[in-house]
């Protein structure tokens, strides 16, 4: 219930939501992404849609389908949007992408909605079948500040056929966008089983079930098994810390159905750490919310050493639990951590190791940082703010002059 959030954000913020939603009652809103489970987008949609419904909006969520070949291409696109590595996009891949998009359009009814949110690059092409009078919004969740030109060119073919687009940070808005562009950071839900309070007993039971020693410090990173999350860099940093502190490292991850690389990276990590009794590589089912909650609460230090990061919900999740987070100085992590106040931003493996050691040596300081971290999330990264931003976005987009359909756009107007 929306009213249950009053204790986190105050009554005024909740009343504001109802006022904003008044004019949007019975509006049919569809969200489309590429996976039901695994990763931050699914996490957010699973919480945001019920709240939109409670406000009287007819919100729905659909997921596109694709085979391995399709998701291999979209993962390559994802990587190329984050990092400009030397490779190209083949025309055969584009043809296959479009074929899958048209197959989805035959199955997903997009006609009966007033506003359609398309999340991330995987389903971006659905806009080819935009019906007159509809408003389409492309919601980007990744860091597109320095994309591979070919990957951006691919997206640009579609982006300008939308009515609006949304990025997490101004730096992610790349050149060539000709439509209204908004900046809305994501959020976490304090009432999600992943974020609610847990008793000391519950935390202890979960951690010991995974054979962790509660008498030794625990350093944790929670992330999909993905090279861009740099689990290998975390292991190197941990080994430097281990020379001075007898501590444990936990890498908690899961697979997402739209990420074909996860399984191989998981296996590589298992091989690399086979002889390390204090390193735990844990592959959990994607709905292990209570376990993730317990790991975040029960750890001494939380790290997030991503090479690139759209936002990194895991950072706010840990900060909400009063943990100082040490994260890479990249993308959305920079937006969450206030360096030296709520945690630390680092630029290298050595930097990460140094900051972990600094925190392990000063428990009291760590506690104070954790309190600041929670307040930062309360003010900026909770779901009520996110919902309010989406309602304003919908209002603005509905009142913006009508745009061309994709085919008019493709013909140059
Ligand atoms: N997550 C999870 N289990 C895991 C790894 C991640 O439930 O083993 C969750 C995590 O708690 C967070 C989301 O998946 O809510 C990941 O979002 P984030 O923005 O950090 O990264 P993304 O996977 O979207 O790149």
CSV table of C-alpha atoms and ligand atoms in Angstrom, one decimal:
chain,number,residue,atom,x,y,z
A,1,UNK,CA,0.0,0.0,0.0
A,2,UNK,CA,1.3,3.5,-0.9
A,3,UNK,CA,0.3,4.8,2.5
A,4,UNK,CA,2.8,2.4,4.0
A,5,UNK,CA,5.6,4.6,2.6
A,6,UNK,CA,4.6,7.5,4.8
A,7,UNK,CA,7.0,6.4,7.5
A,8,UNK,CA,9.9,6.7,5.0
A,9,UNK,CA,9.1,9.9,3.0
A,10,UNK,CA,6.4,11.8,5.0
A,11,UNK,CA,2.7,12.3,4.3
A,12,UNK,CA,3.2,15.3,1.9
A,13,UNK,CA,5.1,13.2,-0.6
A,14,UNK,CA,2.4,10.6,-0.7
A,15,UNK,CA,-0.4,13.2,-1.0
A,16,UNK,CA,1.5,14.7,-3.9
A,17,UNK,CA,1.4,11.4,-5.7
A,18,UNK,CA,-2.4,11.1,-5.5
A,19,UNK,CA,-2.8,14.7,-6.8
A,20,UNK,CA,-0.4,14.1,-9.7
A,21,UNK,CA,-2.2,10.8,-10.6
A,22,UNK,CA,-5.7,12.3,-10.5
A,23,UNK,CA,-5.5,13.3,-14.2
A,24,UNK,CA,-3.9,10.0,-15.3
A,25,UNK,CA,-6.7,7.8,-13.9
A,26,UNK,CA,-7.5,4.9,-16.3
A,27,UNK,CA,-4.6,5.8,-18.6
A,28,UNK,CA,-3.3,2.6,-20.1
A,29,UNK,CA,0.4,2.4,-19.6
A,30,UNK,CA,2.6,-0.5,-20.8
A,31,UNK,CA,6.2,-1.2,-19.7
A,32,UNK,CA,8.3,-3.5,-21.9
A,33,UNK,CA,11.7,-4.9,-21.1
A,34,UNK,CA,13.6,-8.1,-21.8
A,35,UNK,CA,13.5,-10.2,-18.7
A,36,UNK,CA,11.1,-10.9,-15.8
A,37,UNK,CA,13.9,-11.7,-13.4
A,38,UNK,CA,17.5,-10.8,-12.9
A,39,UNK,CA,19.0,-7.3,-13.0
A,40,UNK,CA,17.9,-3.9,-11.9
A,41,UNK,CA,15.2,-3.1,-14.5
A,42,UNK,CA,13.1,-6.2,-13.6
A,43,UNK,CA,13.6,-5.3,-10.0
A,44,UNK,CA,12.3,-1.8,-10.4
A,45,UNK,CA,9.3,-2.7,-12.6
A,46,UNK,CA,8.2,-5.4,-10.2
A,47,UNK,CA,7.7,-2.8,-7.6
A,48,UNK,CA,6.7,0.3,-9.6
A,49,UNK,CA,3.8,-1.3,-11.6
A,50,UNK,CA,1.7,-2.3,-8.5
A,51,UNK,CA,2.1,1.2,-7.1
A,52,UNK,CA,1.0,2.8,-10.5
A,53,UNK,CA,-2.0,0.6,-10.4
A,54,UNK,CA,-2.9,1.6,-6.9
A,55,UNK,CA,-2.9,5.2,-8.1
A,56,UNK,CA,-5.6,4.3,-10.7
A,57,UNK,CA,-3.3,4.0,-13.8
A,58,UNK,CA,-3.9,0.8,-15.8
A,59,UNK,CA,-0.2,-0.2,-15.8
A,60,UNK,CA,1.0,-3.5,-17.3
A,61,UNK,CA,4.4,-5.1,-17.9
A,62,UNK,CA,5.4,-7.3,-20.8
A,63,UNK,CA,8.6,-9.0,-21.7
A,64,UNK,CA,10.0,-9.5,-25.2
A,65,UNK,CA,11.1,-13.0,-26.2
A,66,UNK,CA,14.2,-14.0,-28.2
A,67,UNK,CA,16.5,-16.9,-28.7
A,68,UNK,CA,20.2,-17.1,-27.8
A,69,UNK,CA,21.3,-15.5,-31.1
A,70,UNK,CA,19.1,-12.5,-30.4
A,71,UNK,CA,20.3,-12.1,-26.9
A,72,UNK,CA,24.0,-12.6,-27.9
A,73,UNK,CA,23.5,-9.6,-30.2
A,74,UNK,CA,21.7,-7.5,-27.6
A,75,UNK,CA,24.4,-8.3,-25.0
A,76,UNK,CA,27.1,-7.3,-27.5
A,77,UNK,CA,25.2,-4.1,-28.1
A,78,UNK,CA,25.0,-3.5,-24.3
A,79,UNK,CA,28.7,-4.0,-24.0
A,80,UNK,CA,29.5,-1.7,-27.0
A,81,UNK,CA,27.3,1.0,-25.6
A,82,UNK,CA,29.3,0.9,-22.4
A,83,UNK,CA,32.7,0.4,-23.9
A,84,UNK,CA,34.0,1.5,-27.2
A,85,UNK,CA,35.9,-1.8,-28.0
A,86,UNK,CA,37.1,-2.5,-31.5
A,87,UNK,CA,34.5,-4.6,-33.2
A,88,UNK,CA,31.7,-4.0,-35.6
A,89,UNK,CA,28.0,-4.7,-36.0
A,90,UNK,CA,27.2,-6.9,-38.9
A,91,UNK,CA,24.2,-6.2,-41.2
A,92,UNK,CA,23.2,-9.9,-40.7
A,93,UNK,CA,22.9,-9.2,-36.9
A,94,UNK,CA,20.6,-6.2,-37.5
A,95,UNK,CA,18.4,-8.2,-39.8
A,96,UNK,CA,18.1,-10.9,-37.2
A,97,UNK,CA,17.3,-8.3,-34.5
A,98,UNK,CA,14.5,-6.8,-36.6
A,99,UNK,CA,13.1,-10.2,-37.5
A,100,UNK,CA,12.8,-11.0,-33.7
A,101,UNK,CA,11.3,-7.6,-33.1
A,102,UNK,CA,8.6,-8.2,-35.7
A,103,UNK,CA,7.9,-11.6,-34.2
A,104,UNK,CA,7.4,-10.0,-30.8
A,105,UNK,CA,5.1,-7.4,-32.4
A,106,UNK,CA,2.9,-10.2,-33.6
A,107,UNK,CA,2.6,-11.5,-30.1
A,108,UNK,CA,2.6,-8.4,-27.9
A,109,UNK,CA,-0.4,-6.2,-28.3
A,110,UNK,CA,0.9,-2.6,-28.2
A,111,UNK,CA,-2.2,-1.0,-29.8
A,112,UNK,CA,-4.4,-0.7,-26.8
A,113,UNK,CA,-2.1,1.6,-24.7
A,114,UNK,CA,-1.9,5.3,-24.4
A,115,UNK,CA,1.7,5.4,-23.2
A,116,UNK,CA,4.4,2.8,-23.8
A,117,UNK,CA,7.7,2.7,-21.9
A,118,UNK,CA,10.4,0.7,-23.6
A,119,UNK,CA,13.3,-0.1,-21.2
A,120,UNK,CA,16.8,-0.4,-22.6
A,121,UNK,CA,18.2,-1.3,-26.0
A,122,UNK,CA,16.8,-4.9,-26.3
A,123,UNK,CA,13.2,-3.9,-27.2
A,124,UNK,CA,13.9,-0.4,-28.6
A,125,UNK,CA,12.9,-1.5,-32.1
A,126,UNK,CA,9.3,-2.1,-31.1
A,127,UNK,CA,8.7,1.5,-31.9
A,128,UNK,CA,8.5,0.6,-35.6
A,129,UNK,CA,4.8,-0.2,-34.9
A,130,UNK,CA,3.7,3.0,-33.2
A,131,UNK,CA,0.0,3.7,-33.5
A,132,UNK,CA,-1.3,7.2,-34.0
A,133,UNK,CA,-2.0,9.1,-30.8
A,134,UNK,CA,0.2,6.9,-28.7
A,135,UNK,CA,3.2,8.3,-26.7
A,136,UNK,CA,6.3,6.1,-26.6
A,137,UNK,CA,9.1,6.8,-24.1
A,138,UNK,CA,12.5,5.1,-24.3
A,139,UNK,CA,13.9,4.6,-20.8
A,140,UNK,CA,17.7,4.0,-20.9
A,141,UNK,CA,19.2,2.3,-17.9
A,142,UNK,CA,22.8,2.1,-19.1
A,143,UNK,CA,25.8,4.4,-19.3
A,144,UNK,CA,25.8,5.7,-22.9
A,145,UNK,CA,28.3,8.5,-22.2
A,146,UNK,CA,31.0,7.1,-24.6
A,147,UNK,CA,29.4,4.5,-26.8
A,148,UNK,CA,30.9,2.7,-29.8
A,149,UNK,CA,29.7,4.9,-32.7
A,150,UNK,CA,28.1,1.9,-34.5
A,151,UNK,CA,26.2,0.8,-31.5
A,152,UNK,CA,24.9,4.4,-31.0
A,153,UNK,CA,24.1,4.7,-34.7
A,154,UNK,CA,22.0,1.5,-34.3
A,155,UNK,CA,20.0,3.0,-31.4
A,156,UNK,CA,19.7,6.4,-33.1
A,157,UNK,CA,17.7,4.8,-35.9
A,158,UNK,CA,15.0,4.2,-33.3
A,159,UNK,CA,15.4,6.8,-30.6
A,160,UNK,CA,14.1,9.8,-32.5
A,161,UNK,CA,10.9,8.0,-33.4
A,162,UNK,CA,10.0,8.1,-29.7
A,163,UNK,CA,8.2,11.0,-28.0
A,164,UNK,CA,10.7,11.3,-25.1
A,165,UNK,CA,13.7,9.5,-23.7
A,166,UNK,CA,15.0,9.2,-20.1
A,167,UNK,CA,18.5,8.7,-18.8
A,168,UNK,CA,19.9,8.3,-15.3
A,169,UNK,CA,22.4,11.1,-15.6
A,170,UNK,CA,23.0,14.1,-17.9
A,171,UNK,CA,26.4,12.7,-18.9
A,172,UNK,CA,24.7,9.7,-20.5
A,173,UNK,CA,22.8,11.8,-23.0
A,174,UNK,CA,24.8,11.2,-26.2
A,175,UNK,CA,24.7,13.3,-29.4
A,176,UNK,CA,22.0,13.2,-32.0
A,177,UNK,CA,18.9,13.1,-29.8
A,178,UNK,CA,16.2,15.3,-31.1
A,179,UNK,CA,13.4,14.5,-28.8
A,180,UNK,CA,12.6,15.8,-25.3
A,181,UNK,CA,15.1,14.2,-22.9
A,182,UNK,CA,14.7,13.8,-19.1
A,183,UNK,CA,17.0,12.8,-16.3
A,184,UNK,CA,15.5,10.4,-13.8
A,185,UNK,CA,17.6,8.3,-11.5
A,186,UNK,CA,16.3,4.9,-10.5
A,187,UNK,CA,15.3,3.9,-7.0
A,188,UNK,CA,15.0,1.1,-4.5
A,189,UNK,CA,11.9,0.1,-2.5
A,190,UNK,CA,12.3,0.1,1.2
A,191,UNK,CA,9.3,-2.3,1.5
A,192,UNK,CA,10.8,-4.9,-0.9
A,193,UNK,CA,11.7,-8.2,0.9
A,194,UNK,CA,15.3,-7.3,-0.2
A,195,UNK,CA,15.4,-4.1,1.8
A,196,UNK,CA,13.2,-4.6,4.9
A,197,UNK,CA,14.7,-4.9,8.3
A,198,UNK,CA,15.9,-8.4,9.3
A,199,UNK,CA,16.6,-9.6,12.8
A,200,UNK,CA,20.2,-10.4,13.8
A,201,UNK,CA,19.1,-14.0,14.1
A,202,UNK,CA,17.8,-14.2,10.5
A,203,UNK,CA,21.0,-12.6,9.2
A,204,UNK,CA,23.1,-15.0,11.2
A,205,UNK,CA,21.1,-18.1,10.0
A,206,UNK,CA,21.5,-17.2,6.4
A,207,UNK,CA,25.2,-16.4,6.5
A,208,UNK,CA,26.0,-19.5,8.4
A,209,UNK,CA,23.9,-21.6,6.0
A,210,UNK,CA,26.4,-20.5,3.4
A,211,UNK,CA,29.3,-21.5,5.7
A,212,UNK,CA,30.5,-18.0,6.4
A,213,UNK,CA,32.5,-17.4,9.6
A,214,UNK,CA,30.8,-14.6,11.5
A,215,UNK,CA,33.9,-13.9,13.5
A,216,UNK,CA,35.8,-12.7,10.5
A,217,UNK,CA,35.1,-9.5,8.5
A,218,UNK,CA,33.0,-10.1,5.3
A,219,UNK,CA,33.6,-8.1,2.1
A,220,UNK,CA,30.7,-8.5,-0.4
A,221,UNK,CA,29.8,-7.6,-3.9
A,222,UNK,CA,26.3,-8.4,-5.1
A,223,UNK,CA,26.1,-8.4,-9.0
A,224,UNK,CA,25.1,-10.4,-12.0
A,225,UNK,CA,28.1,-12.4,-13.2
A,226,UNK,CA,29.2,-9.9,-15.8
A,227,UNK,CA,32.7,-8.7,-16.8
A,228,UNK,CA,31.6,-5.1,-16.5
A,229,UNK,CA,31.0,-5.7,-12.8
A,230,UNK,CA,34.7,-6.6,-12.5
A,231,UNK,CA,34.4,-9.6,-10.1
A,232,UNK,CA,38.0,-10.4,-11.1
A,233,UNK,CA,39.2,-7.0,-9.9
A,234,UNK,CA,37.4,-7.5,-6.7
A,235,UNK,CA,39.2,-10.8,-6.1
A,236,UNK,CA,42.6,-9.0,-6.8
A,237,UNK,CA,41.7,-6.3,-4.3
A,238,UNK,CA,40.6,-8.8,-1.7
A,239,UNK,CA,43.9,-10.6,-2.0
A,240,UNK,CA,45.8,-7.4,-1.2
A,241,UNK,CA,43.6,-6.9,1.9
A,242,UNK,CA,43.9,-10.5,3.0
A,243,UNK,CA,47.7,-9.9,3.4
A,244,UNK,CA,46.8,-7.7,6.4
A,245,UNK,CA,43.4,-8.8,7.5
A,246,UNK,CA,42.0,-12.3,7.9
A,247,UNK,CA,38.8,-11.7,6.1
A,248,UNK,CA,36.3,-13.4,3.7
A,249,UNK,CA,35.1,-12.4,0.3
A,250,UNK,CA,31.6,-13.1,-1.0
A,251,UNK,CA,30.6,-12.6,-4.6
A,252,UNK,CA,26.9,-13.1,-4.8
A,253,UNK,CA,25.4,-13.3,-8.2
A,254,UNK,CA,22.6,-14.7,-10.4
A,255,UNK,CA,21.9,-15.3,-14.0
A,256,UNK,CA,19.4,-13.1,-16.0
A,257,UNK,CA,17.6,-14.7,-19.0
A,258,UNK,CA,18.7,-11.8,-21.3
A,259,UNK,CA,22.4,-12.2,-20.4
A,260,UNK,CA,24.0,-15.2,-22.1
A,261,UNK,CA,27.5,-14.4,-20.7
A,262,UNK,CA,26.7,-15.1,-17.0
A,263,UNK,CA,27.2,-18.8,-16.8
A,264,UNK,CA,30.8,-18.7,-18.3
A,265,UNK,CA,31.9,-16.0,-16.0
A,266,UNK,CA,30.5,-17.8,-13.0
A,267,UNK,CA,32.5,-20.9,-14.1
A,268,UNK,CA,35.7,-18.9,-14.6
A,269,UNK,CA,35.3,-17.4,-11.1
A,270,UNK,CA,34.8,-20.9,-9.6
A,271,UNK,CA,37.9,-22.2,-11.3
A,272,UNK,CA,40.0,-19.2,-10.3
A,273,UNK,CA,39.0,-19.5,-6.6
A,274,UNK,CA,38.8,-23.3,-6.2
A,275,UNK,CA,41.6,-23.3,-3.7
A,276,UNK,CA,40.6,-20.2,-1.7
A,277,UNK,CA,38.6,-21.3,1.3
A,278,UNK,CA,37.7,-17.8,2.3
A,279,UNK,CA,36.3,-16.7,-1.1
A,280,UNK,CA,32.6,-17.6,-1.7
A,281,UNK,CA,31.2,-17.5,-5.2
A,282,UNK,CA,27.5,-17.9,-4.8
A,283,UNK,CA,25.1,-18.3,-7.6
A,284,UNK,CA,21.6,-17.7,-6.2
A,285,UNK,CA,18.2,-18.0,-7.9
A,286,UNK,CA,17.1,-14.5,-9.0
A,287,UNK,CA,14.4,-14.2,-6.4
A,288,UNK,CA,16.7,-14.8,-3.4
A,289,UNK,CA,15.7,-11.5,-1.9
A,290,UNK,CA,16.0,-12.4,1.7
A,291,UNK,CA,19.4,-13.9,1.2
A,292,UNK,CA,20.7,-10.8,-0.7
A,293,UNK,CA,19.2,-8.7,2.1
A,294,UNK,CA,21.1,-10.7,4.7
A,295,UNK,CA,24.4,-10.6,2.8
A,296,UNK,CA,24.1,-6.8,2.5
A,297,UNK,CA,23.2,-6.4,6.2
A,298,UNK,CA,25.6,-9.0,7.5
A,299,UNK,CA,28.7,-7.8,5.6
A,300,UNK,CA,31.3,-5.6,7.1
A,301,UNK,CA,32.1,-3.8,3.8
A,302,UNK,CA,30.2,-3.7,0.6
A,303,UNK,CA,32.0,-3.0,-2.7
A,304,UNK,CA,30.9,-2.4,-6.2
A,305,UNK,CA,33.9,-2.4,-8.6
A,306,UNK,CA,32.1,-2.0,-11.9
A,307,UNK,CA,34.1,-0.9,-14.9
A,308,UNK,CA,30.9,0.8,-16.2
A,309,UNK,CA,27.6,1.1,-14.5
A,310,UNK,CA,24.3,2.7,-15.5
A,311,UNK,CA,23.3,3.1,-11.9
A,312,UNK,CA,23.9,0.0,-9.7
A,313,UNK,CA,20.9,-0.4,-7.5
A,314,UNK,CA,23.0,-2.6,-5.3
A,315,UNK,CA,24.8,0.4,-4.1
A,316,UNK,CA,21.7,2.2,-2.8
A,317,UNK,CA,20.4,-1.2,-1.4
A,318,UNK,CA,23.5,-1.5,0.7
A,319,UNK,CA,23.6,2.2,1.7
A,320,UNK,CA,19.9,1.9,2.8
A,321,UNK,CA,21.2,-0.8,5.2
A,322,UNK,CA,23.7,1.7,6.7
A,323,UNK,CA,26.7,0.3,4.9
A,324,UNK,CA,29.4,2.5,3.6
A,325,UNK,CA,29.9,1.4,0.0
A,326,UNK,CA,33.3,1.5,-1.8
A,327,UNK,CA,32.5,1.8,-5.5
A,328,UNK,CA,34.2,2.6,-8.7
A,329,UNK,CA,34.3,6.2,-9.8
A,330,UNK,CA,32.0,5.5,-12.7
A,331,UNK,CA,28.5,6.1,-14.1
A,332,UNK,CA,25.6,5.9,-11.6
A,333,UNK,CA,27.9,4.8,-8.7
A,334,UNK,CA,29.3,8.4,-8.7
A,335,UNK,CA,25.8,9.7,-8.3
A,336,UNK,CA,25.1,7.6,-5.3
A,337,UNK,CA,28.2,7.7,-3.2
A,338,UNK,CA,29.5,10.9,-1.7
A,339,UNK,CA,33.2,10.3,-1.5
A,340,UNK,CA,34.5,10.4,2.1
A,341,UNK,CA,31.0,11.0,3.5
A,342,UNK,CA,28.8,8.0,2.6
A,343,UNK,CA,31.6,5.7,1.3
A,344,UNK,CA,34.5,6.0,-1.1
A,345,UNK,CA,34.9,6.2,-4.9
A,346,UNK,CA,38.0,4.4,-6.2
A,347,UNK,CA,39.8,4.2,-9.5
A,348,UNK,CA,41.9,1.1,-9.2
A,349,UNK,CA,42.3,-2.3,-7.5
A,350,UNK,CA,44.9,-0.8,-5.2
A,351,UNK,CA,42.6,2.0,-4.3
A,352,UNK,CA,39.8,-0.4,-3.5
A,353,UNK,CA,42.1,-2.5,-1.3
A,354,UNK,CA,43.4,0.6,0.5
A,355,UNK,CA,39.9,1.9,1.3
A,356,UNK,CA,38.7,-1.6,2.5
A,357,UNK,CA,41.7,-1.7,4.9
A,358,UNK,CA,40.9,1.8,6.0
A,359,UNK,CA,37.3,0.9,6.9
A,360,UNK,CA,38.2,-2.4,8.5
A,361,UNK,CA,40.6,-0.4,10.8
A,362,UNK,CA,38.0,2.0,11.9
A,363,UNK,CA,34.6,0.5,12.8
A,364,UNK,CA,33.3,3.7,14.4
A,365,UNK,CA,33.9,5.8,11.3
A,366,UNK,CA,32.3,3.1,9.3
A,367,UNK,CA,29.2,3.3,11.4
A,368,UNK,CA,28.9,7.1,11.0
A,369,UNK,CA,29.3,6.8,7.2
A,370,UNK,CA,26.6,4.2,7.2
A,371,UNK,CA,24.1,6.6,8.8
A,372,UNK,CA,24.9,9.3,6.2
A,373,UNK,CA,24.5,6.7,3.4
A,374,UNK,CA,21.0,5.8,4.5
A,375,UNK,CA,19.9,9.4,4.6
A,376,UNK,CA,21.3,10.0,1.1
A,377,UNK,CA,19.1,7.2,-0.2
A,378,UNK,CA,16.1,8.3,1.8
A,379,UNK,CA,16.3,11.8,0.1
A,380,UNK,CA,17.2,10.8,-3.4
A,381,UNK,CA,16.8,7.1,-4.3
A,382,UNK,CA,13.5,5.8,-2.9
A,383,UNK,CA,10.7,4.6,-5.1
A,384,UNK,CA,8.2,7.3,-4.2
A,385,UNK,CA,10.5,10.0,-5.7
A,386,UNK,CA,10.9,7.8,-8.8
A,387,UNK,CA,7.1,7.3,-9.1
A,388,UNK,CA,6.5,11.0,-8.8
A,389,UNK,CA,9.1,11.7,-11.5
A,390,UNK,CA,7.4,9.2,-13.8
A,391,UNK,CA,3.9,10.8,-13.3
A,392,UNK,CA,5.4,14.2,-14.2
A,393,UNK,CA,7.1,12.7,-17.2
A,394,UNK,CA,3.8,11.1,-18.4
A,395,UNK,CA,2.0,14.4,-17.9
A,396,UNK,CA,4.6,16.3,-19.9
A,397,UNK,CA,4.8,13.8,-22.7
A,398,UNK,CA,1.0,13.6,-23.0
A,399,UNK,CA,0.8,17.4,-23.4
A,400,UNK,CA,3.8,17.7,-25.8
A,401,UNK,CA,2.7,18.1,-29.5
A,402,UNK,CA,2.0,14.9,-31.4
A,403,UNK,CA,5.0,13.2,-33.1
A,404,UNK,CA,5.4,11.4,-36.3
A,405,UNK,CA,4.8,7.6,-36.5
A,406,UNK,CA,7.9,5.6,-37.2
A,407,UNK,CA,7.1,5.2,-40.9
A,408,UNK,CA,6.6,9.0,-41.3
A,409,UNK,CA,9.9,9.5,-39.4
A,410,UNK,CA,11.7,6.9,-41.6
A,411,UNK,CA,10.5,8.7,-44.8
A,412,UNK,CA,11.9,11.9,-43.4
A,413,UNK,CA,8.6,13.3,-42.3
B,1,LIG,N1,20.5,-9.1,-7.6
B,1,LIG,C1,19.9,-10.2,-7.1
B,1,LIG,N2,20.6,-11.3,-7.0
B,1,LIG,C2,21.9,-11.4,-7.4
B,1,LIG,C3,22.5,-10.2,-8.0
B,1,LIG,C4,21.7,-9.1,-8.1
B,1,LIG,O1,18.7,-10.1,-6.6
B,1,LIG,O2,22.5,-12.4,-7.3
B,1,LIG,C5,19.7,-7.8,-7.7
B,1,LIG,C6,20.3,-6.7,-6.9
B,1,LIG,O3,19.9,-6.8,-5.5
B,1,LIG,C7,19.7,-5.5,-7.6
B,1,LIG,C8,19.6,-6.0,-9.0
B,1,LIG,O4,19.6,-7.4,-9.0
B,1,LIG,O5,18.4,-5.2,-7.1
B,1,LIG,C9,20.8,-5.5,-9.9
B,1,LIG,O6,20.6,-4.2,-10.2
B,1,LIG,P1,21.8,-3.3,-10.6
B,1,LIG,O7,21.3,-2.0,-11.0
B,1,LIG,O8,22.8,-3.2,-9.4
B,1,LIG,O9,22.6,-4.0,-11.7
B,1,LIG,P2,22.2,-4.6,-13.2
B,1,LIG,O10,22.1,-6.1,-13.0
B,1,LIG,O11,20.8,-4.0,-13.5
B,1,LIG,O12,23.3,-4.2,-14.1
